[in-house]
Amino acid sequence: MLRVAVESAAGLPKNKLGSPDPIASVVFKDEKKKTKPVSSELNPVWNETLEFDLKGVPLDSSSYIDANITMTIGYEPPAGAVTNPQDQQDGGNTAGGEEGDVTDGGGRGAVTSPGEPGHKIRSRTRKHHRLANKPQDFQIRVRVIEGRQLPGNNIKPVVKVHVCGETHRTRIRKGNNPYFDEIFFFNVNMLPSELFDEVVSFRVYNSNSFRADCLMGEFKLDIGYIYHEPAHCIMKKWILLNDPDDSSSGAKGYLKVSMFVLGTGDEPPVERKEQDNDKDDVESNLLLPAGVALRWVTLKLKVFRAEDVPQSITVIPYAYVFQSFLGASRRSKYRISFPALERTQGAEGLRSDICIYSGVKKCWPPSWFLNFFAYLSHLKDSDHQTNNYYYLPWADTKPVIAITSFWEDISHRLDSLNTILYISNRLQTNLSALKSAVQSKATDARLVEIWLKLINQLMEDISRIPDMEGKPNLTALDIQQKMLRDRALENIMKGAKHLFEEATDVNKCLSIIEGWLDKLKQLAEEPQNSMPDVIIWMLRGEKRVAYTRIPAHQVLYSSYSEQACGQYCGKTKTIFMKYPMDNKKGLKIPVQLRVNMWLGLATEEKKFNHYAEGIFNVFAELYENQAQVLGKWGTTGLLSRSKFSDVTSKVKLKQEYFLPPVGWEWEGDWRVDPEKTLLTEADAGHTEFVDEVYENETRLPGGEWKLAAEPYTDVNGEKVQGPTEIECPPGWKWEDIWTFDDNRAVDEKGWEYGVTIPPDDKPKSWVAAEKMYHVHRRKRMIRPRKRIPGAKTAEDTGDAEGWEYSSLIGLKFHRKQRSSDTFRRRRWRRKMTPADRVGASAIFKLEGALVTETSVKQFGANTPTVSCTFDQSNTYHLRVYVYQARNLTALDKDSFSDPYVHVSFLHHSQTTETIRSTLNPTWDQTLIFKNVEICGDPQSLAQNPPIVVMEIFDSDQVGKDEMLGRSTCVPIVKLTSGMDASPKLLWEPVTHKNGPAGEILVAAELILKTRGNDTELPLIPPKRGEKLYMVPQGVRPVVQLTAIEVLAWGLRNVKTYQLAPVTSPSLVVECGGESVQTAVIKNMKKCPNFAGNVLLLKVLLPKEEMYTPPIVLKVIDHRPFGRKPVVGQCTINFLEEFRCDPYATVAEVAMSSKAQVLLPKTVDWWSKFYASVGESERCRPYLDKGYDTLEVYDHELESAKEFMGLTDFCSTFKLQRGKNESDDDDPAVVGEFKGSFKVYPLPDDPGVPPPPQQFRELPDSVSQECVVRIYVVQAIDLQPKDNNGKCDPYIKISLGKKSIDDRDNYVPYTLNPVFGRMFELTCFLPQDKDLKIAIYDFDLLSHDEKVGETVIDLENRLLSRFGSYCGLAQTYCISGPNHWRDQLNPSKILEQLARWKGLSPPRSEDNGNTLTFGGRLYCLSDLGNFQSFLFFCTSLWWLDKLYCGIYCKLGKDLQPVLIHESSYFICWFQGKVELTLEIVNEKEADEKPAGKGRDEPNMNPKLDPPKRPDTSFFWFTNPFKTCRFIVWRRFKWLFIG
């Protein structure tokens, strides 16, 4: 029972003469109750209780009451009702009635909670404009903005808005999140009280359907509720759609709307029409309909730390953390400050407010130390010949950074994670080696060796998983995950032992091992990893230009075991940095970084000494600054700069301010120590260099050119010296005079032109053609120079006092003073040594520990500089063998590219030659890097060598070369000359925009050189040109003369090229540098087959399959004026499936046909079908007689292994074309090539005759007319399309330009229809080779939907030698369901097979009782009487050569058969004949001779007279007979007379 106590109301409006008689009404669940009226009172008091019978149904959170006065609600729940704990009170009561509106947030039907008995509901009354109680003009405006999460697939929603009897609908949109943005206006004239009782109805329909399920959702809202909102409107609210018949069904989507109710004189509020983004919260701005509730959930989020906060916010003293979840927003409780540690390191993180403000010392997590030293290369593009990239020449002094941070100790989790990753990586390496050995066809002994190594190492590694027992900070998830991992590893261990004991075939075990590897990768995930990543930024000034992030566990040190350490802990790793917000998906790499990192607990810091290389030096440093004023250097011109400062010249410092940290002491005094390695010029590391200067001229539009204000600049527009002022540096000599560079997009004089757009003073782009509006031009002047061997260069000399110069503060410094320099500085350093700490681990106590008298709050100001110096470096000799690539991306319009490879190793780089018009280039080139200086221990380098980076570009004659992809290769390191290990060419993946882009076959070896001894190096490879070295023997693959027979059958479905059809194509086949071309197809429409089908290509191919180059197919169209564009191409990567033994013949032929039989009429085809699918109850007579059954496949014939995909004659290869500009993995298919290949070795001795041709006895390649019969038996498990979960399927068939629509014979209400239909079409093959069979769903009113479709290649079925065009019966039957259907009888098929195999034709012996075929003797008594096969012809399947024939049945009884006369594909019935045939042997034929014209013909055998009726109407069908018997017989005398 629900009791509502109605007390009183106050301040009622007076809407008519006299005083009103107010009545209070309460509506609950469509039940309305009223109080008694109070006469003439504006402040009535009722004090009445209204009761509502709940009928045993308890209230829930969707219950609400419409009322308009102060009330008390009492609720007595029914017996046995359970209180819902999710129903929480959160305001949101909605009230509305006749005289006012009392609400508390939300909208009508907002989430409410049932109150306790006697509980007061908080209420508030809105003041609104008083309306006269008379008919007035109102305008209701409804704006439908967008929808979200509408249910269904492939829907086209439309919204219908109904207001006061008038309906408007939106336009039809597509998708589940449609955007409408349409406004509807409804003008009414009615009483306000009546209008406010009306509702606005929103209904969303699926316009694709007109059935009962077309309504997707509905929402209703009182107009009075809208009017009583502020400004009489609801702005951009989401409304929840639900099923009006089932309110408990949940949300049916959301609709965003705005609604306005405007009376006379009301001004509508301004609403912006911008399209809202996808991040708009729905739940926080939602109106709920009656009966629908949202259940409350609680999300708890603990904020611990922020990572990688931009350095610019270090000036902000405090920061807050804001959270938003489903529309609810919160702010962190405490202000989070930046501690000194984070401020020193550029705000790398924010500490948790819990740790900072707890005041308890033990709350701090353990300390972690991170150390790394690095050097950079590959900074950006350079135009110099020897190095394609700039680099930082840190030489033997590497910068070192040590960071201390505080994090939770989760080493027990990361130890297990690293151990599993170690197992996974080791298994991956061994598996790759095993696959490589299998692919290269290694010996069995080698395979067994690799196999045993894989299994033994796997079992050994699994036993080393760390145990978590007794570890601190364990959670329930840790224990559950440990159990999960143990079970998975135990199963892998059992499987490994089983394979170790019982495996016999390595190839069959590869899939099992790959499954183990996938399982290990799944286990290598840690959901409770609270350690942040290591982030490295590259800065240019104060701008961050590149970054990289390394997971902390990869560099983590563990004392548990070596396997538990991160895979890069204490090891030098090559890292590719990325651009921030890179939209090109890694197309370009800004920096290549070599870094050595170590991360460990503070208690294990001394373990770092074991990993440290070189000598660690610690210095305090500052810079002395001077400026030049009136030709004199001093401090006068420094202005706001200090005499002594940090490296940025912004922080004032003095030598006497510095004090060593605790535990450290000075070693020596302050001294000038210039940074020589960072002051090198652009020619550093080069033996040849090109100086460049840009000459600039300007003019007014249309005027004459004059020298610009800055006549000579660099490429960026910065002022430089003129060509006459530039002197040749020491240690260099000029190679030529100054000339302009014409190898660019310039005019004949080397100028390029541009337009200056303010506020820029230099053009942003340049063109080669001069226009009248051009106001700026420039010319690149170049002059080459060469280093003099042994001479000292500017790198070896410098300012004697250690000064470095710059034209302005903040620009790049250089060593030698120039005339434009106005600022100089020099570095002062003082070395420190640890007082009580030994080893490199002492650096961990230096961070932020350098004491100064003044408080310096600047990045890095109070941290000493640490560097690692190597006493000596080693010289290495690198050789990179670039052999070939395959499957590169096509970037040219002719479907190919012009690839070349740029190979980089550290800061050295070289480039291969360019191969034109290919996606599978063979460079066969060796790149030699003679003297490569590398610091560090050679043994450590051998374990982690620097990688060789290969970048493949497409050479373009116009414009910049485009990148095709990037790959890496790890070189083999040889430390002694006695090492026998030789590099092996391997296929390395090529990636482009983080996706696969082909493969490249490379190898590399890095050889340690003994100083002054080059004789131990390998022999110089043979040359192919002046500077091109080939891949030497021992590395390059071993080749063999091989024949490739090409069956070029024809082209199919070739699309237009450049808006013109392909009419006269030819095919070019390339492989291994050799090519062959077919004849031109004269007319593609009449016959798309090649005239000469078989081509022969002799080429040197590697013996190892993994090195075999691909076969490239190019389709060329011969067009007028000699144009021959490539209209399609295809690459066949693997030739293994086409290899064959040219001398092998297949003599075994399955002879399973039985003698001919005649089946009784009581057995039909359906009996045979049901017997074949196992439905014995429907075919019992057929099974009892033991007749043959069908072979029913659960897949298409092309998928049956025994039929070889029906490609035994020829295969179908997809043709592709042009530049793949989209990001799709599959480029567009523009046609198909029908053909096949046979690959076999040729004898090395030219005197030995070549093997026989493999493609022989080919069918005619002309176009042929055929009849196609399609038997559609049934369909299985169709997709439902109707709302009842069924569909009404029918068949559509199309072949070429012909189609059949069997819509009238649809099968209703089923997903497994039995059609039993036969369709017959005629076609020309190969033009109409694709037979499309589609199933559609029959709909009476709406458009029929496609259920599914399949395409059958009829040409493959016709040409296949498996008889797949009609199927061969097991028994030779001449009638019934097992009737022989092939166009050739068995003897003809046998003869044809003999011709295909190159065998002797079959011979019948012993009076036809035996048959000799393929060297074997067959007894025909078991196989059937083959002689009888010759009497029965023909078939109507192949219609180019048809003969009149008789279909007859053997037996004693006479059987009527049809006589057919065929002309092409039209058959006319010419009549019937009754006959009998008797097959006799030679002896019986002599005893019973047949009639010879002089004897009675009706003998041997004797034919009884036919049983004909006495009266026949056949004469009526002939008009001449009609005239004779009817007209002429009766009226002939009349005609004669």
mmCIF file with all atom_site columns, N, CA, C and O in Angstrom, residues 301 303 306 319-323 330-334 336 350:
data_model
loop_
_atom_site.group_PDB
_atom_site.id
_atom_site.type_symbol
_atom_site.label_atom_id
_atom_site.label_alt_id
_atom_site.label_comp_id
_atom_site.label_asym_id
_atom_site.label_entity_id
_atom_site.label_seq_id
_atom_site.pdbx_PDB_ins_code
_atom_site.Cartn_x
_atom_site.Cartn_y
_atom_site.Cartn_z
_atom_site.occupancy
_atom_site.B_iso_or_equiv
_atom_site.pdbx_formal_charge
_atom_site.auth_seq_id
_atom_site.auth_comp_id
_atom_site.auth_asym_id
_atom_site.auth_atom_id
_atom_site.pdbx_PDB_model_num
ATOM 1  N N  . LEU A 1 301 ? 39.115 4.944  -7.691  1.00 0.00 ? 301 LEU A N  1
ATOM 2  C CA . LEU A 1 301 ? 40.350 5.180  -8.422  1.00 0.00 ? 301 LEU A CA 1
ATOM 3  C C  . LEU A 1 301 ? 41.360 5.811  -7.476  1.00 0.00 ? 301 LEU A C  1
ATOM 4  O O  . LEU A 1 301 ? 41.085 6.844  -6.878  1.00 0.00 ? 301 LEU A O  1
ATOM 5  N N  . VAL A 1 303 ? 44.901 7.577  -7.135  1.00 0.00 ? 303 VAL A N  1
ATOM 6  C CA . VAL A 1 303 ? 45.904 8.302  -7.908  1.00 0.00 ? 303 VAL A CA 1
ATOM 7  C C  . VAL A 1 303 ? 47.228 8.199  -7.175  1.00 0.00 ? 303 VAL A C  1
ATOM 8  O O  . VAL A 1 303 ? 47.352 8.644  -6.033  1.00 0.00 ? 303 VAL A O  1
ATOM 9  N N  . ALA A 1 306 ? 52.000 10.620 -11.559 1.00 0.00 ? 306 ALA A N  1
ATOM 10 C CA . ALA A 1 306 ? 51.879 11.009 -12.960 1.00 0.00 ? 306 ALA A CA 1
ATOM 11 C C  . ALA A 1 306 ? 53.247 10.928 -13.607 1.00 0.00 ? 306 ALA A C  1
ATOM 12 O O  . ALA A 1 306 ? 54.257 11.230 -12.982 1.00 0.00 ? 306 ALA A O  1
ATOM 13 N N  . ALA A 1 319 ? 49.397 21.229 -8.533  1.00 0.00 ? 319 ALA A N  1
ATOM 14 C CA . ALA A 1 319 ? 48.576 20.661 -9.597  1.00 0.00 ? 319 ALA A CA 1
ATOM 15 C C  . ALA A 1 319 ? 47.514 19.775 -8.990  1.00 0.00 ? 319 ALA A C  1
ATOM 16 O O  . ALA A 1 319 ? 47.687 19.240 -7.909  1.00 0.00 ? 319 ALA A O  1
ATOM 17 N N  . TYR A 1 320 ? 46.393 19.637 -9.673  1.00 0.00 ? 320 TYR A N  1
ATOM 18 C CA . TYR A 1 320 ? 45.319 18.755 -9.244  1.00 0.00 ? 320 TYR A CA 1
ATOM 19 C C  . TYR A 1 320 ? 45.127 17.677 -10.301 1.00 0.00 ? 320 TYR A C  1
ATOM 20 O O  . TYR A 1 320 ? 45.454 17.862 -11.465 1.00 0.00 ? 320 TYR A O  1
ATOM 21 N N  . VAL A 1 321 ? 44.558 16.570 -9.879  1.00 0.00 ? 321 VAL A N  1
ATOM 22 C CA . VAL A 1 321 ? 44.221 15.476 -10.786 1.00 0.00 ? 321 VAL A CA 1
ATOM 23 C C  . VAL A 1 321 ? 42.714 15.399 -10.896 1.00 0.00 ? 321 VAL A C  1
ATOM 24 O O  . VAL A 1 321 ? 42.024 15.269 -9.876  1.00 0.00 ? 321 VAL A O  1
ATOM 25 N N  . PHE A 1 322 ? 42.202 15.532 -12.095 1.00 0.00 ? 322 PHE A N  1
ATOM 26 C CA . PHE A 1 322 ? 40.768 15.454 -12.327 1.00 0.00 ? 322 PHE A CA 1
ATOM 27 C C  . PHE A 1 322 ? 40.433 14.106 -12.938 1.00 0.00 ? 322 PHE A C  1
ATOM 28 O O  . PHE A 1 322 ? 41.141 13.613 -13.801 1.00 0.00 ? 322 PHE A O  1
ATOM 29 N N  . GLN A 1 323 ? 39.318 13.516 -12.479 1.00 0.00 ? 323 GLN A N  1
ATOM 30 C CA . GLN A 1 323 ? 38.856 12.246 -13.009 1.00 0.00 ? 323 GLN A CA 1
ATOM 31 C C  . GLN A 1 323 ? 37.433 12.404 -13.501 1.00 0.00 ? 323 GLN A C  1
ATOM 32 O O  . GLN A 1 323 ? 36.647 13.133 -12.902 1.00 0.00 ? 323 GLN A O  1
ATOM 33 N N  . ARG A 1 330 ? 35.519 14.236 -10.492 1.00 0.00 ? 330 ARG A N  1
ATOM 34 C CA . ARG A 1 330 ? 36.078 14.414 -9.153  1.00 0.00 ? 330 ARG A CA 1
ATOM 35 C C  . ARG A 1 330 ? 37.445 15.055 -9.276  1.00 0.00 ? 330 ARG A C  1
ATOM 36 O O  . ARG A 1 330 ? 38.091 14.988 -10.309 1.00 0.00 ? 330 ARG A O  1
ATOM 37 N N  . ARG A 1 331 ? 37.890 15.667 -8.196  1.00 0.00 ? 331 ARG A N  1
ATOM 38 C CA . ARG A 1 331 ? 39.211 16.254 -8.150  1.00 0.00 ? 331 ARG A CA 1
ATOM 39 C C  . ARG A 1 331 ? 39.972 15.633 -6.997  1.00 0.00 ? 331 ARG A C  1
ATOM 40 O O  . ARG A 1 331 ? 39.388 15.281 -5.968  1.00 0.00 ? 331 ARG A O  1
ATOM 41 N N  . SER A 1 332 ? 41.303 15.504 -7.169  1.00 0.00 ? 332 SER A N  1
ATOM 42 C CA . SER A 1 332 ? 42.094 14.876 -6.119  1.00 0.00 ? 332 SER A CA 1
ATOM 43 C C  . SER A 1 332 ? 41.968 15.670 -4.830  1.00 0.00 ? 332 SER A C  1
ATOM 44 O O  . SER A 1 332 ? 41.840 16.897 -4.816  1.00 0.00 ? 332 SER A O  1
ATOM 45 N N  . LYS A 1 333 ? 42.031 14.925 -3.736  1.00 0.00 ? 333 LYS A N  1
ATOM 46 C CA . LYS A 1 333 ? 41.802 15.523 -2.429  1.00 0.00 ? 333 LYS A CA 1
ATOM 47 C C  . LYS A 1 333 ? 42.914 16.475 -2.036  1.00 0.00 ? 333 LYS A C  1
ATOM 48 O O  . LYS A 1 333 ? 42.670 17.528 -1.450  1.00 0.00 ? 333 LYS A O  1
ATOM 49 N N  . TYR A 1 334 ? 44.148 16.105 -2.321  1.00 0.00 ? 334 TYR A N  1
ATOM 50 C CA . TYR A 1 334 ? 45.292 16.894 -1.907  1.00 0.00 ? 334 TYR A CA 1
ATOM 51 C C  . TYR A 1 334 ? 45.891 17.618 -3.099  1.00 0.00 ? 334 TYR A C  1
ATOM 52 O O  . TYR A 1 334 ? 45.812 17.177 -4.233  1.00 0.00 ? 334 TYR A O  1
ATOM 53 N N  . ILE A 1 336 ? 49.029 18.338 -5.191  1.00 0.00 ? 336 ILE A N  1
ATOM 54 C CA . ILE A 1 336 ? 50.212 17.524 -5.454  1.00 0.00 ? 336 ILE A CA 1
ATOM 55 C C  . ILE A 1 336 ? 51.342 18.448 -5.877  1.00 0.00 ? 336 ILE A C  1
ATOM 56 O O  . ILE A 1 336 ? 51.243 19.163 -6.859  1.00 0.00 ? 336 ILE A O  1
ATOM 57 N N  . LEU A 1 350 ? 54.928 12.683 -10.808 1.00 0.00 ? 350 LEU A N  1
ATOM 58 C CA . LEU A 1 350 ? 54.286 13.332 -9.676  1.00 0.00 ? 350 LEU A CA 1
ATOM 59 C C  . LEU A 1 350 ? 54.122 12.310 -8.575  1.00 0.00 ? 350 LEU A C  1
ATOM 60 O O  . LEU A 1 350 ? 53.623 11.225 -8.809  1.00 0.00 ? 350 LEU A O  1
#
